[in-house]
PDB file of C-alpha atoms in Angstrom:
ATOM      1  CA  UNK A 746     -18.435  12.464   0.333  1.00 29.00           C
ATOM      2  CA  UNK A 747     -19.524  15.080  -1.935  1.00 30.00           C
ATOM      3  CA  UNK A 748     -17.236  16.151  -4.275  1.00 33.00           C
ATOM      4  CA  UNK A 749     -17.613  19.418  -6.624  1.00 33.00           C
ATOM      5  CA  UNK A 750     -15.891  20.478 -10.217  1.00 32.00           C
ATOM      6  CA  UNK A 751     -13.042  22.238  -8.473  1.00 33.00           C
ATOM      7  CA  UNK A 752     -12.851  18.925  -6.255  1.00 39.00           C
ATOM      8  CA  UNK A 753     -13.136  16.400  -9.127  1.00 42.00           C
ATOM      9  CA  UNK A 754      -9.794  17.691  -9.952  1.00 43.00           C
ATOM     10  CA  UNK A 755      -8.205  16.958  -6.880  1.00 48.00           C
ATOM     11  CA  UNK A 756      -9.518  13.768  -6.851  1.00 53.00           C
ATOM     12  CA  UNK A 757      -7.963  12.345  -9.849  1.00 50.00           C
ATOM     13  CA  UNK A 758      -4.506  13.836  -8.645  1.00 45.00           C
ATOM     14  CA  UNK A 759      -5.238  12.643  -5.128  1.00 53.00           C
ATOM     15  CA  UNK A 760      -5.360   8.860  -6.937  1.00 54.00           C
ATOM     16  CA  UNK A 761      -2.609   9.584  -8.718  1.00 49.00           C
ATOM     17  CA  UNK A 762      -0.812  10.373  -6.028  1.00 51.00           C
ATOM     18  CA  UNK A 763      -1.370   7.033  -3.658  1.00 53.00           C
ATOM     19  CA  UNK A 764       0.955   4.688  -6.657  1.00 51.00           C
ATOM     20  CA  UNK A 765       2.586   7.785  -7.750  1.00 49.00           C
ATOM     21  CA  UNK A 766       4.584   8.377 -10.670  1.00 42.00           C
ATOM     22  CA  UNK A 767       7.940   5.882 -11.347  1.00 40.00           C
ATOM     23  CA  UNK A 768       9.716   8.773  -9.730  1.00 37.00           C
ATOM     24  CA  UNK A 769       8.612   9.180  -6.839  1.00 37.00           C
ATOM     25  CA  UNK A 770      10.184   5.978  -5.767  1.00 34.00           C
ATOM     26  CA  UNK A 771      13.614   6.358  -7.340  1.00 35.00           C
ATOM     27  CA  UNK A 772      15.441   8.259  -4.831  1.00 36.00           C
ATOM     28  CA  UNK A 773      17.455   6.046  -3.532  1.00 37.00           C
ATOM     29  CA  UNK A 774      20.821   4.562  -5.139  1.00 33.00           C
ATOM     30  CA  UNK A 775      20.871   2.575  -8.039  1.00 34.00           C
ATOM     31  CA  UNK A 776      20.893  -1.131  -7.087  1.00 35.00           C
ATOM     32  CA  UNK A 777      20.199  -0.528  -3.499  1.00 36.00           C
ATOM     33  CA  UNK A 778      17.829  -2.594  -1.644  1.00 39.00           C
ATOM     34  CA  UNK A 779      15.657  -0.745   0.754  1.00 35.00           C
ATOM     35  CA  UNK A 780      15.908  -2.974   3.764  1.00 37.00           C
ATOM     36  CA  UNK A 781      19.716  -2.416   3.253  1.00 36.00           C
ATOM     37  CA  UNK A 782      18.769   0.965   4.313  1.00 35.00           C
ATOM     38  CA  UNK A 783      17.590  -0.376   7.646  1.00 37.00           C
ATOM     39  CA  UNK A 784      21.133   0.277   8.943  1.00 38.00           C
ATOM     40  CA  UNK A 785      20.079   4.325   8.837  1.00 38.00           C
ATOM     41  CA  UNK A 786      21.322   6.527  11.902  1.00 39.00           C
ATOM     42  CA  UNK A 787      17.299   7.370  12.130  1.00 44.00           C
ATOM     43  CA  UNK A 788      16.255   5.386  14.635  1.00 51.00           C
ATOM     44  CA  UNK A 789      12.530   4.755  15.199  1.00 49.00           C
ATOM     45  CA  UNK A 790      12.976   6.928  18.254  1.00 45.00           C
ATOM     46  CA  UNK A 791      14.163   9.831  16.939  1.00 43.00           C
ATOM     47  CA  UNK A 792      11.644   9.580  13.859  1.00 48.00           C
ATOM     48  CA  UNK A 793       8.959   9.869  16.744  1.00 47.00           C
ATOM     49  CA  UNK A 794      10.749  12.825  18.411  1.00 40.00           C
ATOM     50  CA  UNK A 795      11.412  14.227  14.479  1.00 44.00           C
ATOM     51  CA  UNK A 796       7.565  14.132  14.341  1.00 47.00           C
ATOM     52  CA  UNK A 797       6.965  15.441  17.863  1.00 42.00           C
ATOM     53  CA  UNK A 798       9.287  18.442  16.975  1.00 42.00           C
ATOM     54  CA  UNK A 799       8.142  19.655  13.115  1.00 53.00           C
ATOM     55  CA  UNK A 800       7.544  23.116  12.561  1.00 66.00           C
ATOM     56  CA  UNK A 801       5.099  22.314   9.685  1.00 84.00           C
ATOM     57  CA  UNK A 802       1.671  22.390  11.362  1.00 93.00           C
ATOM     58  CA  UNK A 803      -0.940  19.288  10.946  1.00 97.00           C
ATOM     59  CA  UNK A 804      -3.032  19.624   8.421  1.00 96.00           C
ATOM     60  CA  UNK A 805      -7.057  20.406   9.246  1.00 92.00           C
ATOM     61  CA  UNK A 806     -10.347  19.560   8.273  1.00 95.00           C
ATOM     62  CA  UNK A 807      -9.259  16.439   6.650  1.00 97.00           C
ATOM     63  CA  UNK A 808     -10.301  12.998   7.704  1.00 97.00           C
ATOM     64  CA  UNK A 809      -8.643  10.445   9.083  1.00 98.00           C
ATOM     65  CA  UNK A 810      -5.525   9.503   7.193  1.00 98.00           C
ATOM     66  CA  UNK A 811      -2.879   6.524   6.708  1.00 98.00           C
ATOM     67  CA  UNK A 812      -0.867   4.808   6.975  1.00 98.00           C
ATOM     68  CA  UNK A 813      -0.700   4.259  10.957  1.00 98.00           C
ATOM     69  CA  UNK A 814       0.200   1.640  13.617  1.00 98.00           C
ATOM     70  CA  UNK A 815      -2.814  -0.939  13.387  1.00 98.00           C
ATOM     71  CA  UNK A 816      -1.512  -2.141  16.829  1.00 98.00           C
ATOM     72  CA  UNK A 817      -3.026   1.157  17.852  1.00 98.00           C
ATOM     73  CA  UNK A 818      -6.344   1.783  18.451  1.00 97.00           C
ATOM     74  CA  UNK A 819      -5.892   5.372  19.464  1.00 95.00           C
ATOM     75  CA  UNK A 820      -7.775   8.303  17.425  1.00 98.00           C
ATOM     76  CA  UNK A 821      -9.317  11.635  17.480  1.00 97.00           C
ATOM     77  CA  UNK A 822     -10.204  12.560  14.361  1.00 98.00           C
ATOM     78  CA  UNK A 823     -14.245  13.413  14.311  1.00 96.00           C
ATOM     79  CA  UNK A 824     -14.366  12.745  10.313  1.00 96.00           C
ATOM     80  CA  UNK A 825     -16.803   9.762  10.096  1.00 95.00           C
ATOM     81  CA  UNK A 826     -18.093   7.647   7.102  1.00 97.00           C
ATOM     82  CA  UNK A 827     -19.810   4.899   6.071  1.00 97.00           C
ATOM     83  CA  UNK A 828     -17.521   2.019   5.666  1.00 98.00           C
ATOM     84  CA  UNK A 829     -17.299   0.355   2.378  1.00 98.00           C
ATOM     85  CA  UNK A 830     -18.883  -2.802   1.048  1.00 98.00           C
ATOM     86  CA  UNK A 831     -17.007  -6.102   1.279  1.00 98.00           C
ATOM     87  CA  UNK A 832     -14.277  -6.259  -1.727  1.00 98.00           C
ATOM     88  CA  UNK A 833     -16.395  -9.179  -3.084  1.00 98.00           C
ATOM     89  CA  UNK A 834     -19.260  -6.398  -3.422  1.00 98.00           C
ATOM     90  CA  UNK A 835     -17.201  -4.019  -5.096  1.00 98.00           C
ATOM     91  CA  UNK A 836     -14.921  -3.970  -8.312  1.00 98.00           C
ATOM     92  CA  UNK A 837     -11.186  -4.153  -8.236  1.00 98.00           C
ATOM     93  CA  UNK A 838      -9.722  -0.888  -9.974  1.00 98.00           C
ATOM     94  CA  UNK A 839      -6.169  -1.806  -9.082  1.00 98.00           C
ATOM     95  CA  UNK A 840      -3.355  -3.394  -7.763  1.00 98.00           C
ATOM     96  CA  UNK A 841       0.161  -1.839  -6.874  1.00 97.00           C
ATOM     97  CA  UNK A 842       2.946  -2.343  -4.436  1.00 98.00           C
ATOM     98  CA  UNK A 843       5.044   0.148  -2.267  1.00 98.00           C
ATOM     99  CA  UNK A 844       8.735  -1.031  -0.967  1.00 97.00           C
ATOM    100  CA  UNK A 845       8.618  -1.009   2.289  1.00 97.00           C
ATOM    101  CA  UNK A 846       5.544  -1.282   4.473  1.00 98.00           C
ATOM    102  CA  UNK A 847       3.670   1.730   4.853  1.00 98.00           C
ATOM    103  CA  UNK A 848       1.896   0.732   7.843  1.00 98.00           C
ATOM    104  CA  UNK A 849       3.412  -0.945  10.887  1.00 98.00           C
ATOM    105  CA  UNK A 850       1.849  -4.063  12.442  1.00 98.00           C
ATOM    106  CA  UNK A 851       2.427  -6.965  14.365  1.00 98.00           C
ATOM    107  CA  UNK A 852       4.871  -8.765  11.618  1.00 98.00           C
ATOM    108  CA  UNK A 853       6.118  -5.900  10.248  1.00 98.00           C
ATOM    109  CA  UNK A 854       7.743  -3.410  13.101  1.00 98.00           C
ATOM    110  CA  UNK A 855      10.936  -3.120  11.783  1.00 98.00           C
ATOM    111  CA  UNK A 856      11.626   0.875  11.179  1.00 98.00           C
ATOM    112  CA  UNK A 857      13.729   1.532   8.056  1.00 96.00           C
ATOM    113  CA  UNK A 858      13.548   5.121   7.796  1.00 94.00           C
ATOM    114  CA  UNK A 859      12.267   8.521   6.800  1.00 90.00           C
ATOM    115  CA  UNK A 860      11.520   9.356   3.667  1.00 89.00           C
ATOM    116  CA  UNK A 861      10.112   8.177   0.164  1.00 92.00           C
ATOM    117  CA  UNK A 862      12.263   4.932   0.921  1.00 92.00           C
ATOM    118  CA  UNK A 863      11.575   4.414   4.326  1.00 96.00           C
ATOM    119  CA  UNK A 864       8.838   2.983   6.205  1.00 97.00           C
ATOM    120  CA  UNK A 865       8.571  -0.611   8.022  1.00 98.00           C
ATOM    121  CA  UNK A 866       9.978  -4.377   7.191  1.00 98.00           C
ATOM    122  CA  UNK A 867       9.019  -7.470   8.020  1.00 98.00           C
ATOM    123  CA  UNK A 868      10.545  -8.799  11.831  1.00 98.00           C
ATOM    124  CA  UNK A 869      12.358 -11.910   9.922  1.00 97.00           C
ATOM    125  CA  UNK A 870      13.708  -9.750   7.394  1.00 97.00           C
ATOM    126  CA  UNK A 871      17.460 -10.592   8.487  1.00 97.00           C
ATOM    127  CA  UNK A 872      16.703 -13.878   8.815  1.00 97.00           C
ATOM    128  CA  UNK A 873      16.716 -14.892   5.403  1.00 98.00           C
ATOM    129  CA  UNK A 874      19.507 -17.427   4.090  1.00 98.00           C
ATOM    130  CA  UNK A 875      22.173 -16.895   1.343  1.00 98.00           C
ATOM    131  CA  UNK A 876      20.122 -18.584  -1.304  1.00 98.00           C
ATOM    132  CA  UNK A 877      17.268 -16.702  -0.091  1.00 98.00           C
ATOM    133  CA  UNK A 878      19.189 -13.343  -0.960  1.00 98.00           C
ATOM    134  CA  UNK A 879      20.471 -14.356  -3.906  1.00 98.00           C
ATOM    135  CA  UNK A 880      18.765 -12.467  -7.438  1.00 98.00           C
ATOM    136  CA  UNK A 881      17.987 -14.628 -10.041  1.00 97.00           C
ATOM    137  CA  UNK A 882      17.923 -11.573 -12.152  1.00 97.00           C
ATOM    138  CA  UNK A 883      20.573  -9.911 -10.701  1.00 95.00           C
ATOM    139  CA  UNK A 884      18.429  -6.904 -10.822  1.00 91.00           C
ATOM    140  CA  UNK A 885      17.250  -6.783 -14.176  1.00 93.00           C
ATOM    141  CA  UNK A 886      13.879  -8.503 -14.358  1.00 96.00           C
ATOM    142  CA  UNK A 887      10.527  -6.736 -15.473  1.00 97.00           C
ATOM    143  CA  UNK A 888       9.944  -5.360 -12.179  1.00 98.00           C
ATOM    144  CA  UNK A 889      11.875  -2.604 -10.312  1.00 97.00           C
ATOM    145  CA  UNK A 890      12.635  -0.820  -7.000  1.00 97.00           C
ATOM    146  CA  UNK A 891      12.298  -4.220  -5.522  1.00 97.00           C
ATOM    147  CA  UNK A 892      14.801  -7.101  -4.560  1.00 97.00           C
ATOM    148  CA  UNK A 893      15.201 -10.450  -2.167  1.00 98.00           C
ATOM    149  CA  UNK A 894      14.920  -8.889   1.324  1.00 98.00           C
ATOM    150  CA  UNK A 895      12.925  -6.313   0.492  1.00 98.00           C
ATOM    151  CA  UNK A 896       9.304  -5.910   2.196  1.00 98.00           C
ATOM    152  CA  UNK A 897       6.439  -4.768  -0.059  1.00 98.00           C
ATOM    153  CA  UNK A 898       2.831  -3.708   0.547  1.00 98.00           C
ATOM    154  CA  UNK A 899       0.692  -4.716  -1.477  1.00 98.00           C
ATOM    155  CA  UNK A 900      -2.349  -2.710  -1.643  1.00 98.00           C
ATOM    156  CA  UNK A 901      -5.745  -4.341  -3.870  1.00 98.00           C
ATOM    157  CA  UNK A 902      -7.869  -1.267  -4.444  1.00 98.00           C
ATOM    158  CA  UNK A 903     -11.473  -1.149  -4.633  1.00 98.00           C
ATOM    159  CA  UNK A 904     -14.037   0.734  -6.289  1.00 98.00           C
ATOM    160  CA  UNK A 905     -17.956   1.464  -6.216  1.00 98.00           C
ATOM    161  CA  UNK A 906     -17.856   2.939  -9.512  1.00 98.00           C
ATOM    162  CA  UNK A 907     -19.001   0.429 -12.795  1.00 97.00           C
ATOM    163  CA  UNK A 908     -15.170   0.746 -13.967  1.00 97.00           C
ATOM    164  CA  UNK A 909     -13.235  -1.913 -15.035  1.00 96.00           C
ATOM    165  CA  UNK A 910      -9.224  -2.203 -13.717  1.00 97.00           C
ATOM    166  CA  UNK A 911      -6.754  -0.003 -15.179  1.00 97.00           C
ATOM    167  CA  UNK A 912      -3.530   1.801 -15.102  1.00 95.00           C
ATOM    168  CA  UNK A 913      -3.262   4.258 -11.995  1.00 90.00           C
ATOM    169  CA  UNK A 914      -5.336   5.514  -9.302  1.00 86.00           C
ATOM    170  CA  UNK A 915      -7.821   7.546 -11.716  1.00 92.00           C
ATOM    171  CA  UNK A 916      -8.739   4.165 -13.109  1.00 96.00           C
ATOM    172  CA  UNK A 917     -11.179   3.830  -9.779  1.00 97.00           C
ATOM    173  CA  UNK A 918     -13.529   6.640 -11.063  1.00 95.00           C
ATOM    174  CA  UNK A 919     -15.297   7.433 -14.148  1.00 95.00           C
ATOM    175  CA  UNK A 920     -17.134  10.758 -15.700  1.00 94.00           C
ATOM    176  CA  UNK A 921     -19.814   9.349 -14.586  1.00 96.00           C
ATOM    177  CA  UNK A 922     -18.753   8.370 -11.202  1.00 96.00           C
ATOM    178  CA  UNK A 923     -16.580  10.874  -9.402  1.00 93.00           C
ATOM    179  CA  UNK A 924     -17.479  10.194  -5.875  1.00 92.00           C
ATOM    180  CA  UNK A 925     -16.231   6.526  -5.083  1.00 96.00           C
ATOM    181  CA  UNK A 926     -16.704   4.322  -2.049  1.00 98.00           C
ATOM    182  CA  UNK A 927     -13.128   3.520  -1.836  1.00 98.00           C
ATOM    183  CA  UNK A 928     -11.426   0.162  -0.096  1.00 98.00           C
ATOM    184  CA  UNK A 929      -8.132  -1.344   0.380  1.00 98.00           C
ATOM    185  CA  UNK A 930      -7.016  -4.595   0.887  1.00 98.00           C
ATOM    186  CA  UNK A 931      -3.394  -4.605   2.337  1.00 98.00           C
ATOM    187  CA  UNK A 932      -0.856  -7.533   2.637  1.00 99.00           C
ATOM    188  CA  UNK A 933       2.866  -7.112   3.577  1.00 98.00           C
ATOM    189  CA  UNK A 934       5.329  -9.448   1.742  1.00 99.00           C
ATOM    190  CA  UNK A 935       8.783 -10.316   2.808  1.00 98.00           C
ATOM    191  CA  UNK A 936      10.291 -11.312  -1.063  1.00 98.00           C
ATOM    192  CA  UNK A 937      12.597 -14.114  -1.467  1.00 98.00           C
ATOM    193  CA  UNK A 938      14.185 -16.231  -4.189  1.00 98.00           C
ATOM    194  CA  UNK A 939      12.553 -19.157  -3.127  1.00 98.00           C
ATOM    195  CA  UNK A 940       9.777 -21.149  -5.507  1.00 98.00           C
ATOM    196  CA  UNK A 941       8.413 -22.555  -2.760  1.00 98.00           C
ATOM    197  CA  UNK A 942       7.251 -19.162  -1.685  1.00 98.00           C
ATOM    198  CA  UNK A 943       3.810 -17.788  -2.435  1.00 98.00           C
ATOM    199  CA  UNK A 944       3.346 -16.845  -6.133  1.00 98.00           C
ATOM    200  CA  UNK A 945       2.286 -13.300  -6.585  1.00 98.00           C
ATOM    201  CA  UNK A 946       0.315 -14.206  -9.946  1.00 98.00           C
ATOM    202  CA  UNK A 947      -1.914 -16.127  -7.991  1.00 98.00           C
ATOM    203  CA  UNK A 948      -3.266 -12.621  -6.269  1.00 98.00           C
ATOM    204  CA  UNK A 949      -3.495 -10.533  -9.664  1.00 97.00           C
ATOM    205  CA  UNK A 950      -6.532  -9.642 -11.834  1.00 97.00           C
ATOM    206  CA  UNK A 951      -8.805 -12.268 -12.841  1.00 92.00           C
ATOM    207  CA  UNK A 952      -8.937 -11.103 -16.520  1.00 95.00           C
ATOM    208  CA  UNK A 953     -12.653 -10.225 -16.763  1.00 96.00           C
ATOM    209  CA  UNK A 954     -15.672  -9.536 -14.847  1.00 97.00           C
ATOM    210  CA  UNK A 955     -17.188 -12.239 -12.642  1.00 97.00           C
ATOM    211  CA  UNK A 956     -20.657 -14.081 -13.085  1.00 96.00           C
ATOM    212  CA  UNK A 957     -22.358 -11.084 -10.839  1.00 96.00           C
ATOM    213  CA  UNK A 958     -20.610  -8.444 -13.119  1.00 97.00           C
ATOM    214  CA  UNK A 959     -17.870  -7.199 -10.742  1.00 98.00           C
ATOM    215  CA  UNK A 960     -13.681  -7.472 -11.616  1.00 98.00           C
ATOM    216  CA  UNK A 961     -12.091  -9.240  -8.821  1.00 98.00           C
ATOM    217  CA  UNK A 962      -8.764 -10.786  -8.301  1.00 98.00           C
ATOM    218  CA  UNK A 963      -7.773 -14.182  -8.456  1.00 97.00           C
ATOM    219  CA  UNK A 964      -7.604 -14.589  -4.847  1.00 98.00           C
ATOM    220  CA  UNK A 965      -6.609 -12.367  -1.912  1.00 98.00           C
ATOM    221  CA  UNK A 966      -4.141 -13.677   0.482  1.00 98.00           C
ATOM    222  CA  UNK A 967      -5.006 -15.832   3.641  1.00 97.00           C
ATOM    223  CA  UNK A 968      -3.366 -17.272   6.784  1.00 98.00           C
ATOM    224  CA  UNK A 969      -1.617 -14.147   7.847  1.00 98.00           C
ATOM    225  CA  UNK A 970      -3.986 -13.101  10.804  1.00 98.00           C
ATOM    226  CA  UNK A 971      -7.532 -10.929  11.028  1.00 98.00           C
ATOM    227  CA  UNK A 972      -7.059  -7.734   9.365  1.00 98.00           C
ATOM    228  CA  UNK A 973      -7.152  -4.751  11.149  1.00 98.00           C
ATOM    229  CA  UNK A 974     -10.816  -2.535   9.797  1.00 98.00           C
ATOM    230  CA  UNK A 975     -10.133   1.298   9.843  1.00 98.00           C
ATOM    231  CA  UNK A 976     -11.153   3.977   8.610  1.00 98.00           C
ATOM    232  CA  UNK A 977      -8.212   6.298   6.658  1.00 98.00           C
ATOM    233  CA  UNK A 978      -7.133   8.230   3.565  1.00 98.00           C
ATOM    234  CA  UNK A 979      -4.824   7.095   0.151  1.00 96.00           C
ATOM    235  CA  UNK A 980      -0.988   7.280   0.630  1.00 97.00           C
ATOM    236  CA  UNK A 981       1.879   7.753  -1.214  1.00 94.00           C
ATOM    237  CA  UNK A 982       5.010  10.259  -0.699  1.00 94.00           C
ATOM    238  CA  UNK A 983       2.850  13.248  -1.487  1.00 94.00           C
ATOM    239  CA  UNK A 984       1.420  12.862   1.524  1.00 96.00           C
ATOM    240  CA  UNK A 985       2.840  13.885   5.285  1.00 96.00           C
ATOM    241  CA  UNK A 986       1.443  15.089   8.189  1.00 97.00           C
ATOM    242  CA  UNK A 987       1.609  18.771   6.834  1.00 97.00           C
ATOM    243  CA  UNK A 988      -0.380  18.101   3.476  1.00 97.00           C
ATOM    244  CA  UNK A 989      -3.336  15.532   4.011  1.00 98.00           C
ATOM    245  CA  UNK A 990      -4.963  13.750   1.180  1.00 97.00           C
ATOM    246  CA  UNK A 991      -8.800  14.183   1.054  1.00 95.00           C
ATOM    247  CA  UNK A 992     -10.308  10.891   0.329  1.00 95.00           C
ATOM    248  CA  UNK A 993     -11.934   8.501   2.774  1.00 97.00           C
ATOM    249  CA  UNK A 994     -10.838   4.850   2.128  1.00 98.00           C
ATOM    250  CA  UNK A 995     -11.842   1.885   4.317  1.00 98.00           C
ATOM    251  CA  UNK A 996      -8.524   0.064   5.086  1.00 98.00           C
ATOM    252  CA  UNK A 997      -8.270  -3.952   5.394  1.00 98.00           C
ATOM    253  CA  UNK A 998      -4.355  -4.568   6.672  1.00 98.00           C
ATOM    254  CA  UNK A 999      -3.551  -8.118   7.133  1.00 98.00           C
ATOM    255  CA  UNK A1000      -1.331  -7.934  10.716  1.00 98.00           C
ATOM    256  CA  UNK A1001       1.435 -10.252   9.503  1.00 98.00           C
ATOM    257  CA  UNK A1002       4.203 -10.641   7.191  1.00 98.00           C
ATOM    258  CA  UNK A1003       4.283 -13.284   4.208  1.00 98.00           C
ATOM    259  CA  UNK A1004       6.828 -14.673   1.741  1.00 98.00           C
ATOM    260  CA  UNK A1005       5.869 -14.603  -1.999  1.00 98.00           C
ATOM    261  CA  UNK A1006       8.790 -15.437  -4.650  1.00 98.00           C
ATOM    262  CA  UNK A1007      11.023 -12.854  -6.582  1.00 98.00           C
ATOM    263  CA  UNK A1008      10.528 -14.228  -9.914  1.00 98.00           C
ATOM    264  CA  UNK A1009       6.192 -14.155  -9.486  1.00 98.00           C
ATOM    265  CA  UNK A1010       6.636 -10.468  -8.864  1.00 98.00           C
ATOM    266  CA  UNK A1011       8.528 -10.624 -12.507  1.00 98.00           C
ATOM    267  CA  UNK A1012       6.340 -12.181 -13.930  1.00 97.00           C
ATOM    268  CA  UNK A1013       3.212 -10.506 -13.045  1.00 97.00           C
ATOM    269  CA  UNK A1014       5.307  -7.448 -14.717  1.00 97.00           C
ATOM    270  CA  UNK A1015       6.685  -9.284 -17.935  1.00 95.00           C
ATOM    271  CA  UNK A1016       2.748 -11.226 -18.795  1.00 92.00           C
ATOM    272  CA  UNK A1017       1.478  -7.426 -18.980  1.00 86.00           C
ATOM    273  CA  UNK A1018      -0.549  -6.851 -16.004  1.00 94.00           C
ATOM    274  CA  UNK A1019      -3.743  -4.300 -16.870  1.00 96.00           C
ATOM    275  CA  UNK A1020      -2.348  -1.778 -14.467  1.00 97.00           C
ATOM    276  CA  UNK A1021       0.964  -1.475 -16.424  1.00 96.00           C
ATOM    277  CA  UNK A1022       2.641  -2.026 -12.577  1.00 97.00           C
ATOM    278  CA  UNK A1023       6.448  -2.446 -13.480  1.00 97.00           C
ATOM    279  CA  UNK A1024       8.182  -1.074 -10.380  1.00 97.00           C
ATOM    280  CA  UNK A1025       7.335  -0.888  -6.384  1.00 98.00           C
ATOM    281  CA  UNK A1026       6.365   2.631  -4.927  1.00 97.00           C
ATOM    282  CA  UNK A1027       8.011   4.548  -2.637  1.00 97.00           C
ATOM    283  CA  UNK A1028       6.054   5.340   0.960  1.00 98.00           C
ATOM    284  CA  UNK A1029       4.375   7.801   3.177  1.00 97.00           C
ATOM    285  CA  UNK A1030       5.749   7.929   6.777  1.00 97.00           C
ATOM    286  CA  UNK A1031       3.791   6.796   8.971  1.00 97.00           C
ATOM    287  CA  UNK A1032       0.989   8.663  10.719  1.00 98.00           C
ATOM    288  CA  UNK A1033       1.320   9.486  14.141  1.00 97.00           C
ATOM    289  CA  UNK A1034      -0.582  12.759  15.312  1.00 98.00           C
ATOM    290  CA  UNK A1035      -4.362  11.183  17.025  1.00 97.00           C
ATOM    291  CA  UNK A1036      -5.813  14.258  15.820  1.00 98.00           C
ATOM    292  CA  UNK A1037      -5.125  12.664  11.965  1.00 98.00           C
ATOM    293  CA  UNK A1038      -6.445   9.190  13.225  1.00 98.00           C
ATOM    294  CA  UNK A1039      -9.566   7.686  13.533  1.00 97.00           C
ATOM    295  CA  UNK A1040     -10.078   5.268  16.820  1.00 97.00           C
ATOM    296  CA  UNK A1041      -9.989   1.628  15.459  1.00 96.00           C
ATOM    297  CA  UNK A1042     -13.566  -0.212  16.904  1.00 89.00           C
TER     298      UNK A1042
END
């Protein structure tokens, strides 16, 4: 991917745009939980035939783009690069999370709706039991936009670039290094007030480069299927099917759902993560057109 001055530019807001600004994600009520939202009159149906129907063209001569069904291996788009390096070869530039899914898998095919606060939750979402539900923090802790019953995706981002992990999407390239090879490590989590759960500090930054000079996290998760390889773009709301983002990421989405505690996601906020994370994201809709897609091998 060769990238000139004018493009530089775009790049950095392009970044920017995947984790978005704090207000991007604020659009819905005060104190409302997103999967509360799942009660919308938009059913997944009619987002589909909402698609079908837009006026606003699809974008062209972009690559492939996400987020998309990874139960799907349909794609057309004739946009083809090299795909990135394992994460364990590269360096993590940062971690952030977006409330709901962005993609829709296996675990996570429950459609919430359109919109920044829209997207997919996990299938045992309305499972969960009273205790479960219940906010230790009643809404207050160190981390927003997110609460018990809530799905989040959490996406570990990955750079070629000698950078070390930072605040934001820009922190993945350097003056020196403006073209990254790009990856993403994806997990969706159902949150719940449960200890028992998985503890979301576990998967943050390791603090410091390892002994073959690369940042990594402490551990990625495990256990919730083979992820799904793909080829794709960054996300965010910025994006739709009418304004395409121009970067080529390789994509690594885990297919199924996990439970990881409320108060870890806290706490990962209030110990002063390095990527100054203190809220959830909101989402880009999914991506549906084949044309936008790339076929999944």
């Amino acid at each position: 991917m060769r990238i000139d001055i004018f493009a530089v530019s775009g790049l950095v807001l392009a970044l920017a745009a995947c984790s978005g600004p704090s207000n991007d994600a604020q659009s819905a009520p005060e104190g409302a939980s997103d999967t509360a939202m799942a009660g919308s009159d938009v059913s997944e149906m009619e987002h589909g035939a909402t698609l079908a129907s837009s006026d606003a063209p699809l974008c062209e001569g972009f690559g492939p783009q996400t987020p998309r069904d990874i139960t799907s291996t349909e794609g057309v788009n004739p946009i083809l690069f090299d795909l990135a390096p394992a994460p364990t070869q590269m360096n993590l530039c940062n971690i952030h999370t977006h409330t709901n899914a962005e993609h829709k898998g296996p675990g996570f095919s429950v459609f919430v709706g359109d919109g920044v606060n829209g997207g997919y939750a996990c299938n045992d979402a309305d499972t969960l039991t009273e205790e479960e539900l219940r906010d230790p923090y009643d809404g207050e802790g160190a981390f927003g936009h997110v609460s018990p019953g809530d799905t989040i995706e959490v996406h570990w981002v990955y750079s070629s670039c000698d950078i070390a992990p930072g605040e934001g999407l820009g922190s993945c390239l350097s003056e020196s290094c403006t073209d990254p090879v790009l990856r993403v490590e994806a997990q969706a989590f159902l949150v719940v007030n449960d200890p028992e759960a998985l503890d979301f500090t576990q998967f943050g930054y390791a603090g410091a480069a390892n002994e073959a000079g690369l940042h990594q996290p402490l551990a990625l998760p495990s256990g919730t299927g083979e992820p799904v390889l793909f080829r794709g773009s960054t996300t965010g709301p910025s994006y739709t099917q009418a304004a395409c983002s121009p970067l080529q990421v390789t994509w690594n989405v885990r297919p199924q759902c996990a439970r990881v505690d409320i108060s870890s996601l806290h706490r990962w906020a209030e110990e002063g993560n390095v990527f100054n994370e203190t809220e959830s994201h909101g989402v880009r809709q999914l991506v549906t057109a084949p044309e936008l897609l790339s076929p999944i091998e």
